[in-house]
Coordinates of C-alpha atoms in Angstrom, one line a residue:
Chain A
X1 CA 72.9 -15.8 25.6
X2 CA 72.2 -19.5 26.4
X3 CA 68.5 -18.8 26.6
X4 CA 68.5 -17.4 23.2
X5 CA 70.4 -20.3 21.8
X6 CA 68.0 -22.8 23.3
X7 CA 65.0 -20.9 22.1
X8 CA 66.5 -20.7 18.6
X9 CA 67.1 -24.4 18.7
X10 CA 63.5 -25.1 19.8
X11 CA 62.4 -22.8 17.0
X12 CA 64.5 -24.6 14.5
X13 CA 63.1 -28.0 15.8
X14 CA 59.4 -26.9 15.4
X15 CA 60.3 -25.4 12.0
X16 CA 61.6 -28.8 10.9
X17 CA 58.4 -30.4 12.3
X18 CA 56.3 -27.9 10.5
X19 CA 58.0 -28.6 7.2
X20 CA 57.3 -32.3 7.5
X21 CA 53.6 -31.9 8.2
X22 CA 53.1 -29.3 5.6
X23 CA 55.3 -29.9 2.7
X24 CA 55.3 -32.1 -0.4
X25 CA 57.4 -35.2 -1.2
X26 CA 60.6 -34.4 -2.8
X27 CA 59.7 -35.7 -6.3
X28 CA 56.6 -33.4 -6.3
X29 CA 58.8 -30.4 -5.3
X30 CA 61.3 -30.9 -8.0
X31 CA 58.6 -31.5 -10.6
X32 CA 56.9 -28.1 -9.6
X33 CA 60.4 -26.4 -9.7
X34 CA 61.1 -27.9 -13.0
X35 CA 57.7 -26.8 -14.6
X36 CA 58.0 -23.3 -13.2
X37 CA 61.6 -23.0 -14.5
X38 CA 60.6 -24.4 -17.9
X39 CA 57.8 -21.8 -18.0
X40 CA 60.0 -18.9 -17.2
X41 CA 62.7 -20.1 -19.6
X42 CA 60.3 -20.4 -22.5
X43 CA 58.7 -17.0 -21.9
X44 CA 61.4 -14.9 -20.3
X45 CA 65.0 -16.1 -20.4
X46 CA 65.0 -17.3 -24.1
X47 CA 63.6 -14.1 -25.5
X48 CA 66.0 -12.1 -23.4
X49 CA 69.0 -14.1 -24.6
X50 CA 67.7 -13.8 -28.2
X51 CA 68.0 -9.9 -27.9
X52 CA 71.7 -10.2 -27.3
X53 CA 72.3 -13.0 -29.7
X54 CA 70.6 -11.2 -32.6
X55 CA 72.3 -8.0 -31.8
X56 CA 75.8 -9.6 -32.1
X57 CA 75.0 -11.9 -35.0
X58 CA 76.9 -9.7 -37.5
X59 CA 79.8 -9.0 -35.1
X60 CA 80.8 -6.1 -32.9
X61 CA 81.4 -3.9 -35.8
X62 CA 77.9 -3.8 -37.1
X63 CA 76.7 -3.6 -33.4
X64 CA 78.6 -0.5 -32.6
X65 CA 78.0 1.2 -35.9
X66 CA 74.2 0.8 -35.3
X67 CA 74.6 2.5 -32.1
X68 CA 76.7 5.5 -33.2
X69 CA 74.5 6.0 -36.2
X70 CA 73.3 9.8 -36.0
X71 CA 69.6 8.7 -36.1
X72 CA 70.3 6.2 -33.2
X73 CA 72.1 8.9 -31.3
X74 CA 69.3 11.3 -31.8
X75 CA 66.7 8.7 -30.7
X76 CA 68.8 8.0 -27.5
X77 CA 69.0 11.8 -26.9
X78 CA 65.2 12.2 -27.2
X79 CA 64.5 9.3 -25.0
X80 CA 66.7 10.7 -22.3
X81 CA 65.0 14.1 -22.6
X82 CA 61.4 12.6 -22.4
X83 CA 62.3 10.7 -19.2
X84 CA 64.2 13.7 -17.7
X85 CA 61.1 15.8 -18.0
X86 CA 58.5 13.2 -17.1
X87 CA 60.3 11.9 -14.0
X88 CA 60.4 15.2 -12.0
X89 CA 56.9 16.1 -13.0
X90 CA 55.4 12.8 -11.8
X91 CA 57.7 13.0 -8.7
X92 CA 56.3 16.3 -7.5
X93 CA 52.8 15.1 -8.3
X94 CA 53.4 11.8 -6.5
X95 CA 54.6 13.4 -3.3
X96 CA 51.8 16.0 -3.4
X97 CA 49.1 13.5 -3.9
X98 CA 50.6 11.1 -1.2
X99 CA 50.8 14.0 1.3
X100 CA 47.2 15.0 0.7
X101 CA 45.8 11.4 0.7
X102 CA 48.0 9.9 3.6
X103 CA 48.1 12.8 5.9
X104 CA 44.5 14.1 5.7
X105 CA 40.9 12.9 5.7
X106 CA 38.5 14.2 3.1
X107 CA 35.4 13.2 1.1
X108 CA 36.0 11.4 -2.2
X109 CA 39.4 10.1 -1.3
X110 CA 38.9 6.6 -2.6
X111 CA 37.5 8.0 -5.9
X112 CA 40.7 10.1 -6.2
X113 CA 42.9 7.0 -5.6
X114 CA 41.0 5.2 -8.4
X115 CA 41.3 8.2 -10.7
X116 CA 45.1 8.2 -10.2
X117 CA 45.1 4.6 -11.2
X118 CA 43.4 5.3 -14.5
X119 CA 46.4 5.6 -16.7
X120 CA 47.3 2.0 -15.8
X121 CA 44.0 0.8 -17.2
X122 CA 44.0 2.9 -20.4
X123 CA 45.6 1.3 -23.4
X124 CA 48.8 3.2 -24.5
X125 CA 47.4 3.8 -28.0
X126 CA 44.3 5.4 -26.5
X127 CA 46.6 7.5 -24.3
X128 CA 48.4 8.8 -27.5
X129 CA 45.1 9.4 -29.4
X130 CA 43.6 11.7 -26.7
X131 CA 46.5 14.1 -27.1
X132 CA 46.0 14.0 -30.8
X133 CA 42.4 15.0 -30.3
X134 CA 43.4 18.0 -28.2
X135 CA 46.5 19.2 -30.0
X136 CA 46.2 17.7 -33.4
X137 CA 45.3 19.5 -36.6
X138 CA 41.6 19.2 -36.2
X139 CA 41.9 19.1 -32.3
X140 CA 40.7 21.7 -29.7
X141 CA 43.8 23.8 -30.0
X142 CA 44.9 22.7 -33.5
X143 CA 44.1 26.0 -35.2
X144 CA 45.4 28.2 -32.5
X145 CA 48.7 26.3 -32.5
X146 CA 49.1 26.7 -36.3
X147 CA 48.4 30.4 -35.9
X148 CA 51.1 30.8 -33.4
X149 CA 53.4 28.6 -35.3
X150 CA 53.6 26.1 -32.3
X151 CA 54.1 22.3 -32.8
X152 CA 52.9 19.7 -30.2
X153 CA 51.8 16.8 -32.1
X154 CA 54.5 15.1 -34.2
X155 CA 57.0 17.0 -32.0
X156 CA 58.7 16.8 -28.7
X157 CA 56.0 18.2 -26.4
X158 CA 53.5 15.6 -27.2
X159 CA 56.2 12.8 -26.8
X160 CA 56.8 14.2 -23.3
X161 CA 53.0 14.5 -22.5
X162 CA 52.4 10.8 -23.6
X163 CA 55.4 9.7 -21.5
X164 CA 54.0 11.7 -18.5
X165 CA 50.6 10.1 -18.9
X166 CA 51.7 6.4 -19.0
X167 CA 54.0 6.9 -16.1
X168 CA 51.6 9.0 -14.3
X169 CA 50.6 6.7 -11.3
X170 CA 53.9 4.9 -10.5
X171 CA 55.3 7.3 -7.8
X172 CA 52.0 8.2 -6.2
X173 CA 51.1 4.4 -6.1
X174 CA 54.3 3.5 -4.3
X175 CA 54.1 6.5 -1.8
X176 CA 50.4 6.5 -0.8
X177 CA 50.3 3.1 1.1
X178 CA 53.9 3.8 2.6
X179 CA 52.9 7.2 4.0
X180 CA 49.6 5.8 5.2
X181 CA 51.4 3.1 7.1
X182 CA 53.9 5.7 8.5
X183 CA 51.1 7.9 10.0
X184 CA 51.8 11.4 10.9
X185 CA 53.1 11.3 14.5
X186 CA 56.7 12.4 13.4
X187 CA 55.4 15.2 11.3
X188 CA 53.1 16.5 14.2
X189 CA 56.2 16.2 16.6
X190 CA 58.2 18.3 14.3
X191 CA 55.4 20.9 14.0
X192 CA 55.3 21.1 17.8
X193 CA 59.0 21.7 17.9
X194 CA 58.4 24.7 15.6
X195 CA 59.3 23.3 12.1
X196 CA 57.7 25.0 9.0
X197 CA 55.7 22.9 6.5
X198 CA 58.6 22.8 4.1
X199 CA 61.0 21.9 6.8
X200 CA 58.8 19.0 7.8
X201 CA 58.7 17.8 4.2
X202 CA 62.5 18.0 3.7
X203 CA 63.7 16.9 7.0
X204 CA 61.1 14.4 8.2
X205 CA 58.8 13.1 5.5
X206 CA 61.3 12.8 2.6
X207 CA 64.0 11.0 4.6
X208 CA 61.2 8.5 5.8
X209 CA 59.9 7.7 2.3
X210 CA 63.3 7.9 0.4
X211 CA 63.3 4.1 -0.5
X212 CA 59.7 4.1 -1.7
X213 CA 60.4 7.3 -3.6
X214 CA 63.5 5.8 -5.2
X215 CA 61.6 2.6 -6.1
X216 CA 58.9 4.6 -7.8
X217 CA 61.4 6.6 -9.6
X218 CA 63.1 3.5 -11.0
X219 CA 59.8 2.1 -12.3
X220 CA 58.9 5.5 -13.7
X221 CA 62.2 5.8 -15.5
X222 CA 62.0 2.3 -17.0
X223 CA 58.6 2.8 -18.3
X224 CA 59.3 6.3 -19.6
X225 CA 62.3 5.2 -21.6
X226 CA 60.7 2.1 -22.9
X227 CA 57.1 3.4 -23.9
X228 CA 56.1 2.5 -27.3
X229 CA 52.4 2.6 -28.0
X230 CA 51.5 6.0 -26.8
X231 CA 54.6 7.7 -28.1
X232 CA 54.1 5.9 -31.4
X233 CA 50.8 7.6 -32.0
X234 CA 52.0 11.2 -31.4
X235 CA 55.5 11.1 -32.6
X236 CA 55.0 11.0 -36.4
X237 CA 58.2 8.9 -36.6
X238 CA 60.4 11.7 -38.1
X239 CA 64.0 10.2 -38.2
X240 CA 66.5 12.3 -36.2
X241 CA 63.7 14.5 -34.8
X242 CA 60.9 12.8 -33.2
X243 CA 62.1 9.2 -32.8
X244 CA 62.7 7.7 -29.5
X245 CA 64.7 4.5 -28.9
X246 CA 61.7 2.1 -29.1
X247 CA 60.4 3.8 -32.2
X248 CA 63.9 3.7 -33.8
X249 CA 63.9 -0.1 -33.1
X250 CA 60.6 -0.5 -34.9
X251 CA 61.8 1.4 -37.9
X252 CA 65.0 -0.5 -38.3
X253 CA 63.1 -3.8 -37.8
X254 CA 60.5 -2.9 -40.4
X255 CA 63.3 -2.1 -42.8
X256 CA 64.8 -5.5 -42.3
X257 CA 67.8 -4.2 -40.6
X258 CA 67.6 -6.8 -37.9
X259 CA 71.1 -6.7 -36.5
X260 CA 70.8 -2.9 -36.1
X261 CA 67.3 -3.1 -34.6
X262 CA 68.5 -5.7 -32.0
X263 CA 71.5 -3.6 -31.2
X264 CA 69.5 -0.7 -30.2
X265 CA 67.0 -3.1 -28.5
X266 CA 69.9 -4.6 -26.5
X267 CA 70.6 -1.1 -25.0
X268 CA 67.0 -1.1 -23.8
X269 CA 67.3 -4.7 -22.5
X270 CA 70.4 -3.6 -20.7
X271 CA 68.5 -0.8 -19.2
X272 CA 65.8 -3.3 -18.1
X273 CA 68.3 -5.4 -16.4
X274 CA 69.9 -2.5 -14.6
X275 CA 66.3 -1.4 -13.5
X276 CA 65.7 -5.0 -12.1
X277 CA 69.0 -4.9 -10.2
X278 CA 68.4 -1.5 -8.7
X279 CA 64.9 -2.4 -7.8
X280 CA 66.0 -5.6 -6.1
X281 CA 68.6 -3.5 -4.2
X282 CA 66.1 -1.0 -3.0
X283 CA 63.6 -3.7 -1.9
X284 CA 66.5 -5.3 0.0
X285 CA 67.4 -1.9 1.6
X286 CA 63.9 -0.9 2.6
X287 CA 63.2 -4.3 4.2
X288 CA 66.5 -3.9 6.2
X289 CA 65.3 -0.5 7.3
X290 CA 61.9 -1.8 8.2
X291 CA 63.5 -4.6 10.1
X292 CA 65.8 -2.1 11.9
X293 CA 62.9 0.2 12.7
X294 CA 61.0 -2.7 14.2
X295 CA 63.9 -3.8 16.4
X296 CA 64.3 -0.3 17.7
X297 CA 60.7 0.0 18.6
X298 CA 60.8 -3.5 20.3
X299 CA 63.8 -2.5 22.5
Chain B
X1 CA 40.2 11.3 12.8
X2 CA 38.4 14.4 11.6
X3 CA 40.0 17.1 9.5
X4 CA 39.5 19.7 12.1
X5 CA 41.9 18.1 14.6
X6 CA 44.6 17.9 11.9
X7 CA 47.3 20.4 12.5
X8 CA 49.6 19.4 9.6
X9 CA 50.0 22.3 6.9
X10 CA 49.8 21.9 3.2
X11 CA 46.5 20.3 2.7
X12 CA 44.9 22.8 0.4
X13 CA 48.3 23.1 -1.6
X14 CA 48.9 19.4 -2.0
X15 CA 45.3 18.4 -2.8
X16 CA 44.8 21.5 -5.2
X17 CA 48.0 20.6 -7.0
X18 CA 47.0 16.9 -7.2
X19 CA 43.5 17.8 -8.7
X20 CA 45.0 20.3 -11.1
X21 CA 47.7 18.0 -12.5
X22 CA 45.2 15.1 -12.6
X23 CA 42.8 17.2 -14.6
X24 CA 45.3 18.6 -17.0
X25 CA 47.1 15.3 -17.8
X26 CA 44.5 12.6 -17.4
X27 CA 40.8 13.8 -17.0
X28 CA 40.5 16.5 -19.6
X29 CA 42.3 14.7 -22.3
X30 CA 40.2 11.6 -21.6
X31 CA 37.0 13.5 -21.7
X32 CA 38.1 14.8 -25.1
X33 CA 37.7 11.3 -26.4
X34 CA 34.1 11.1 -25.2
X35 CA 33.3 14.7 -26.4
X36 CA 34.6 13.7 -29.9
X37 CA 32.1 10.9 -30.3
X38 CA 29.3 13.4 -30.1
X39 CA 30.2 14.3 -33.7
X40 CA 28.6 11.0 -34.5
X41 CA 24.9 10.0 -34.3
X42 CA 24.3 7.0 -32.3
X43 CA 23.7 4.8 -35.2
X44 CA 27.0 6.0 -36.9
X45 CA 28.9 5.3 -33.8
X46 CA 27.3 1.8 -33.6
X47 CA 28.1 1.1 -37.2
X48 CA 31.8 1.9 -36.7
X49 CA 32.3 -0.1 -33.5
X50 CA 30.4 -3.1 -34.8
X51 CA 32.0 -3.4 -38.3
X52 CA 33.0 -6.9 -39.0
X53 CA 36.7 -6.2 -39.1
X54 CA 36.5 -4.3 -35.7
X55 CA 34.3 -7.2 -34.1
X56 CA 37.0 -9.7 -35.3
X57 CA 39.6 -7.6 -33.5
X58 CA 37.5 -7.6 -30.2
X59 CA 37.3 -11.4 -30.4
X60 CA 41.0 -11.7 -30.9
X61 CA 41.9 -9.2 -28.3
X62 CA 39.6 -10.7 -25.6
X63 CA 40.1 -14.2 -26.5
X64 CA 43.9 -14.0 -26.6
X65 CA 44.0 -11.9 -23.4
X66 CA 41.8 -14.3 -21.7
X67 CA 43.9 -17.3 -22.6
X68 CA 47.1 -15.5 -21.7
X69 CA 45.6 -14.5 -18.3
X70 CA 44.6 -18.2 -17.7
X71 CA 48.0 -19.4 -18.6
X72 CA 49.5 -16.8 -16.2
X73 CA 47.0 -17.7 -13.4
X74 CA 48.1 -21.4 -13.6
X75 CA 51.9 -21.0 -14.1
X76 CA 51.9 -17.8 -12.0
X77 CA 50.5 -19.6 -9.1
X78 CA 53.0 -22.4 -9.5
X79 CA 55.9 -20.0 -9.8
X80 CA 54.8 -18.1 -6.7
X81 CA 54.4 -21.4 -4.8
X82 CA 57.9 -22.5 -5.8
X83 CA 59.5 -19.2 -5.1
X84 CA 57.9 -19.0 -1.5
X85 CA 58.0 -22.6 -0.4
X86 CA 61.0 -24.2 -1.9
X87 CA 64.8 -23.6 -1.9
X88 CA 66.8 -24.1 -5.0
X89 CA 69.9 -22.7 -6.7
X90 CA 69.5 -19.2 -8.3
X91 CA 66.1 -18.7 -6.5
X92 CA 66.8 -15.0 -5.8
X93 CA 68.0 -14.2 -9.3
X94 CA 64.9 -15.8 -10.9
X95 CA 62.7 -14.0 -8.3
X96 CA 64.2 -10.6 -9.5
X97 CA 63.9 -11.6 -13.2
X98 CA 60.1 -12.3 -12.9
X99 CA 59.5 -8.6 -13.2
X100 CA 61.4 -8.5 -16.6
X101 CA 58.1 -7.9 -18.6
X102 CA 57.5 -4.8 -16.5
X103 CA 61.0 -3.5 -17.2
X104 CA 61.6 -4.5 -20.8
X105 CA 60.3 -2.2 -23.3
X106 CA 57.3 -3.7 -25.1
X107 CA 58.8 -3.2 -28.6
X108 CA 62.0 -5.0 -27.6
X109 CA 59.8 -7.9 -26.2
X110 CA 57.9 -8.0 -29.4
X111 CA 60.9 -8.4 -31.7
X112 CA 62.6 -10.8 -29.4
X113 CA 59.6 -13.0 -29.2
X114 CA 59.1 -12.8 -32.9
X115 CA 62.8 -13.9 -33.5
X116 CA 62.5 -16.8 -31.1
X117 CA 59.1 -18.1 -32.4
X118 CA 59.7 -17.4 -36.2
X119 CA 60.2 -20.3 -38.6
X120 CA 64.0 -20.3 -38.1
X121 CA 64.0 -19.1 -34.5
X122 CA 65.2 -21.1 -31.5
X123 CA 61.7 -22.4 -30.5
X124 CA 59.9 -21.9 -33.7
X125 CA 62.3 -24.2 -35.7
X126 CA 61.1 -27.0 -33.4
X127 CA 57.5 -26.1 -33.6
X128 CA 57.2 -25.4 -37.4
X129 CA 58.1 -28.9 -38.7
X130 CA 55.3 -30.3 -36.4
X131 CA 52.8 -28.0 -38.0
X132 CA 52.6 -25.6 -35.1
X133 CA 52.6 -22.0 -36.4
X134 CA 53.2 -19.3 -33.7
X135 CA 54.6 -16.3 -35.3
X136 CA 52.2 -14.3 -37.5
X137 CA 49.2 -16.2 -36.2
X138 CA 46.8 -15.6 -33.4
X139 CA 48.9 -18.1 -31.2
X140 CA 51.7 -15.5 -31.5
X141 CA 49.3 -12.9 -30.0
X142 CA 48.6 -15.3 -27.0
X143 CA 52.4 -15.8 -26.5
X144 CA 53.0 -12.0 -26.4
X145 CA 50.1 -11.4 -24.2
X146 CA 51.2 -14.1 -21.8
X147 CA 54.7 -12.6 -21.7
X148 CA 53.5 -9.1 -20.7
X149 CA 51.1 -10.4 -18.0
X150 CA 53.4 -12.8 -16.4
X151 CA 54.6 -10.9 -13.3
X152 CA 51.1 -9.9 -12.2
X153 CA 49.8 -13.3 -10.8
X154 CA 53.1 -14.1 -9.3
X155 CA 53.5 -10.7 -7.6
X156 CA 49.9 -10.7 -6.2
X157 CA 49.9 -14.3 -4.9
X158 CA 53.5 -14.3 -3.5
X159 CA 52.9 -11.9 -0.5
X160 CA 49.7 -13.7 0.5
X161 CA 51.4 -17.1 0.3
X162 CA 54.3 -15.8 2.4
X163 CA 51.9 -14.5 5.2
X164 CA 49.9 -17.7 5.2
X165 CA 50.1 -19.1 8.7
X166 CA 51.4 -22.8 8.8
X167 CA 49.2 -23.6 11.7
X168 CA 46.0 -24.1 9.7
X169 CA 47.9 -26.4 7.3
X170 CA 49.1 -28.3 10.4
X171 CA 45.7 -28.6 11.8
X172 CA 44.4 -29.9 8.6
X173 CA 47.2 -32.5 8.4
X174 CA 46.6 -33.6 12.0
X175 CA 43.0 -33.9 11.3
X176 CA 43.9 -36.6 8.6
X177 CA 43.7 -34.3 5.4
X178 CA 46.3 -35.4 2.9
X179 CA 48.4 -32.8 1.2
X180 CA 46.1 -32.3 -1.8
X181 CA 43.0 -31.9 0.5
X182 CA 44.9 -29.4 2.6
X183 CA 45.9 -27.4 -0.7
X184 CA 42.4 -27.3 -2.2
X185 CA 40.3 -26.9 0.9
X186 CA 42.8 -24.7 3.1
X187 CA 45.4 -23.0 1.0
X188 CA 43.6 -22.4 -2.3
X189 CA 40.7 -20.5 -0.9
X190 CA 43.0 -18.2 1.0
X191 CA 44.9 -17.6 -2.3
X192 CA 41.8 -17.2 -4.4
X193 CA 41.2 -13.4 -4.0
X194 CA 44.8 -12.6 -4.8
X195 CA 44.9 -15.0 -7.7
X196 CA 41.8 -13.4 -9.2
X197 CA 43.3 -10.0 -8.8
X198 CA 46.4 -11.0 -10.6
X199 CA 44.3 -12.6 -13.2
X200 CA 42.3 -9.4 -13.8
X201 CA 45.4 -7.2 -13.7
X202 CA 47.0 -9.5 -16.4
X203 CA 43.8 -9.5 -18.4
X204 CA 43.4 -5.6 -18.2
X205 CA 47.0 -5.1 -19.1
X206 CA 46.7 -7.5 -22.2
X207 CA 43.5 -5.9 -23.5
X208 CA 45.4 -2.6 -24.2
X209 CA 48.7 -4.0 -25.2
X210 CA 50.2 -2.9 -28.4
X211 CA 54.1 -2.9 -28.7
X212 CA 54.7 -6.5 -27.9
X213 CA 51.9 -7.9 -30.1
X214 CA 52.2 -6.1 -33.5
X215 CA 55.5 -7.6 -34.4
X216 CA 54.6 -11.2 -33.8
X217 CA 50.9 -11.0 -34.8
X218 CA 51.3 -10.5 -38.6
X219 CA 48.4 -8.1 -38.4
X220 CA 46.1 -9.8 -41.0
X221 CA 42.7 -8.1 -40.9
X222 CA 40.0 -10.4 -39.6
X223 CA 42.7 -12.9 -38.4
X224 CA 45.4 -11.5 -36.3
X225 CA 44.5 -7.8 -36.0
X226 CA 44.1 -6.5 -32.4
X227 CA 41.9 -3.6 -31.4
X228 CA 44.6 -1.1 -30.6
X229 CA 46.0 -1.6 -34.1
X230 CA 42.6 -0.8 -35.6
X231 CA 42.8 2.5 -33.8
X232 CA 46.3 3.2 -35.2
X233 CA 45.1 2.1 -38.7
X234 CA 42.2 4.6 -38.6
X235 CA 44.4 7.4 -37.3
X236 CA 46.8 6.8 -40.3
X237 CA 43.8 7.3 -42.6
X238 CA 43.0 10.4 -40.8
X239 CA 39.7 8.8 -39.7
X240 CA 39.8 10.5 -36.2
X241 CA 36.2 10.0 -35.4
X242 CA 36.4 6.4 -36.3
X243 CA 39.5 5.9 -34.2
X244 CA 37.9 7.6 -31.3
X245 CA 34.7 5.6 -31.4
X246 CA 36.8 2.3 -31.1
X247 CA 38.9 4.1 -28.4
X248 CA 35.9 4.9 -26.4
X249 CA 34.7 1.2 -26.5
X250 CA 38.1 0.3 -25.1
X251 CA 38.0 3.0 -22.5
X252 CA 34.6 1.9 -21.2
X253 CA 35.9 -1.6 -21.0
X254 CA 39.1 -0.4 -19.1
X255 CA 37.0 1.5 -16.7
X256 CA 34.8 -1.5 -15.9
X257 CA 38.0 -3.7 -15.6
X258 CA 39.5 -1.1 -13.1
X259 CA 36.3 -1.1 -11.0
X260 CA 36.3 -4.9 -10.9
X261 CA 40.0 -4.9 -9.9
X262 CA 39.4 -2.5 -7.0
X263 CA 36.5 -4.7 -5.9
X264 CA 38.8 -7.8 -6.0
X265 CA 41.5 -6.0 -4.1
X266 CA 39.1 -4.9 -1.4
X267 CA 38.0 -8.4 -1.1
X268 CA 41.5 -9.7 -1.0
X269 CA 42.5 -7.2 1.6
X270 CA 39.5 -8.0 3.8
X271 CA 40.2 -11.7 3.4
X272 CA 43.8 -11.1 4.6
X273 CA 42.7 -8.9 7.5
X274 CA 40.3 -11.6 8.6
X275 CA 43.1 -14.2 8.4
X276 CA 45.4 -12.1 10.6
X277 CA 42.6 -11.7 13.2

């Protein structure tokens, strides 16, 4: 007990000494903080505040009526559907890709990782375009789709596809380094004890990666609900049918219905704030778990 | 470790599913874009992608993305520094809010920035009387691209700065270096790979950006029209081949940037590994 207090004290003393030798004078510190805060205020906080101010400029009544408008409700519904389909699809892919990449060695692994990253590098507009080239009227399957009376472009399937594309790497990206760092000792131990492959996945791997998984899901969901460029190309902007929330915001804005546009936008901004709060919570939790695990292994 | 000694199940299933899904969602659709351009002869293709209006859009997209990425490199480095090295009230909240451009839908960012920088907006009303026009000019494009690239530099530099050992700084100080010398001879070289990675990520993201730009840009041909918008305009005129030709140019640029970023990350990781040893 006393030994630890002394060592803590010594550590504190050296920390103070470090800081003196390796820090800046107070005026420099406060100037830096002031410049950084001014930059963030100008680019982040002011625009964020503007969303809510503009939304409420004409009062609560206009605000609420913009949100319960049938077209707005159908846009909200479609956004939820697209996210609800894209999320599990990319979740299954993310776990499968991370399992193959983190637990096994094979040729071309680094090429595969780069290919998984591709959708991050592709412009959302180009992402939408490629689906038009395949499913559009003059596309590969265009004639066949018309013959069979199926609609993909300017309909919900293409909106889902575009959403899946732009959120494609998020979960895999989160899981691959995490599972690589964890290694495969625990899975091998479970195998020796007689567990089947699915039992290992459900009882060993998934509990180990749950925070990373959740983190990836939060990012995927935020991007899925907010995607604009890719969805804009494939949706056709049919009100009440193929409009997602961000597209509805655009239409209202272009019709000079600013208060209504910002009202719907404020919902998306709230979603972004909730996303950031959840993300911070998950980061905090996973750091805590990592610290606990380290303490256990040291004991 | 070789594959033979690996006893875990599910390799064929997981890799097979990964390759199938990757091909269906990403690789086959992307190859459609390249196949589509074969409908063109090379000279036709070249004519479309070097038309004056398209070239003007490349210049704007690249120029504005570069300026935005530079602004983010400077202020992102400063922000990361302040968040790692200093304590001040509300630091945790601000740290969390840095990721706002990742979380906020681009269309919302676009209309918010336009509202703020327009003639009667909170910031625009100060700038306009002094002859500084932001909304509906190329400056507005820079503002939007700075916004969406903001978290990249902060988030790549921050962890490297956190892991930086203070011993080297102390050694430099005890050898008589002043604080500025310590920074640009010791700290800055250690941060450089991460800083460049963040710069490249912000730049790559800005090149393809659409949603946040179109509201604030004004979209005047030859002046404030970005390349992704050219693709949209061609699509709306049912010029699918033309749209695809411009898209292929953008795709090639994205691939090159992705390779560059991978190279930078490899360099950055190696530099960190060396520092730990």
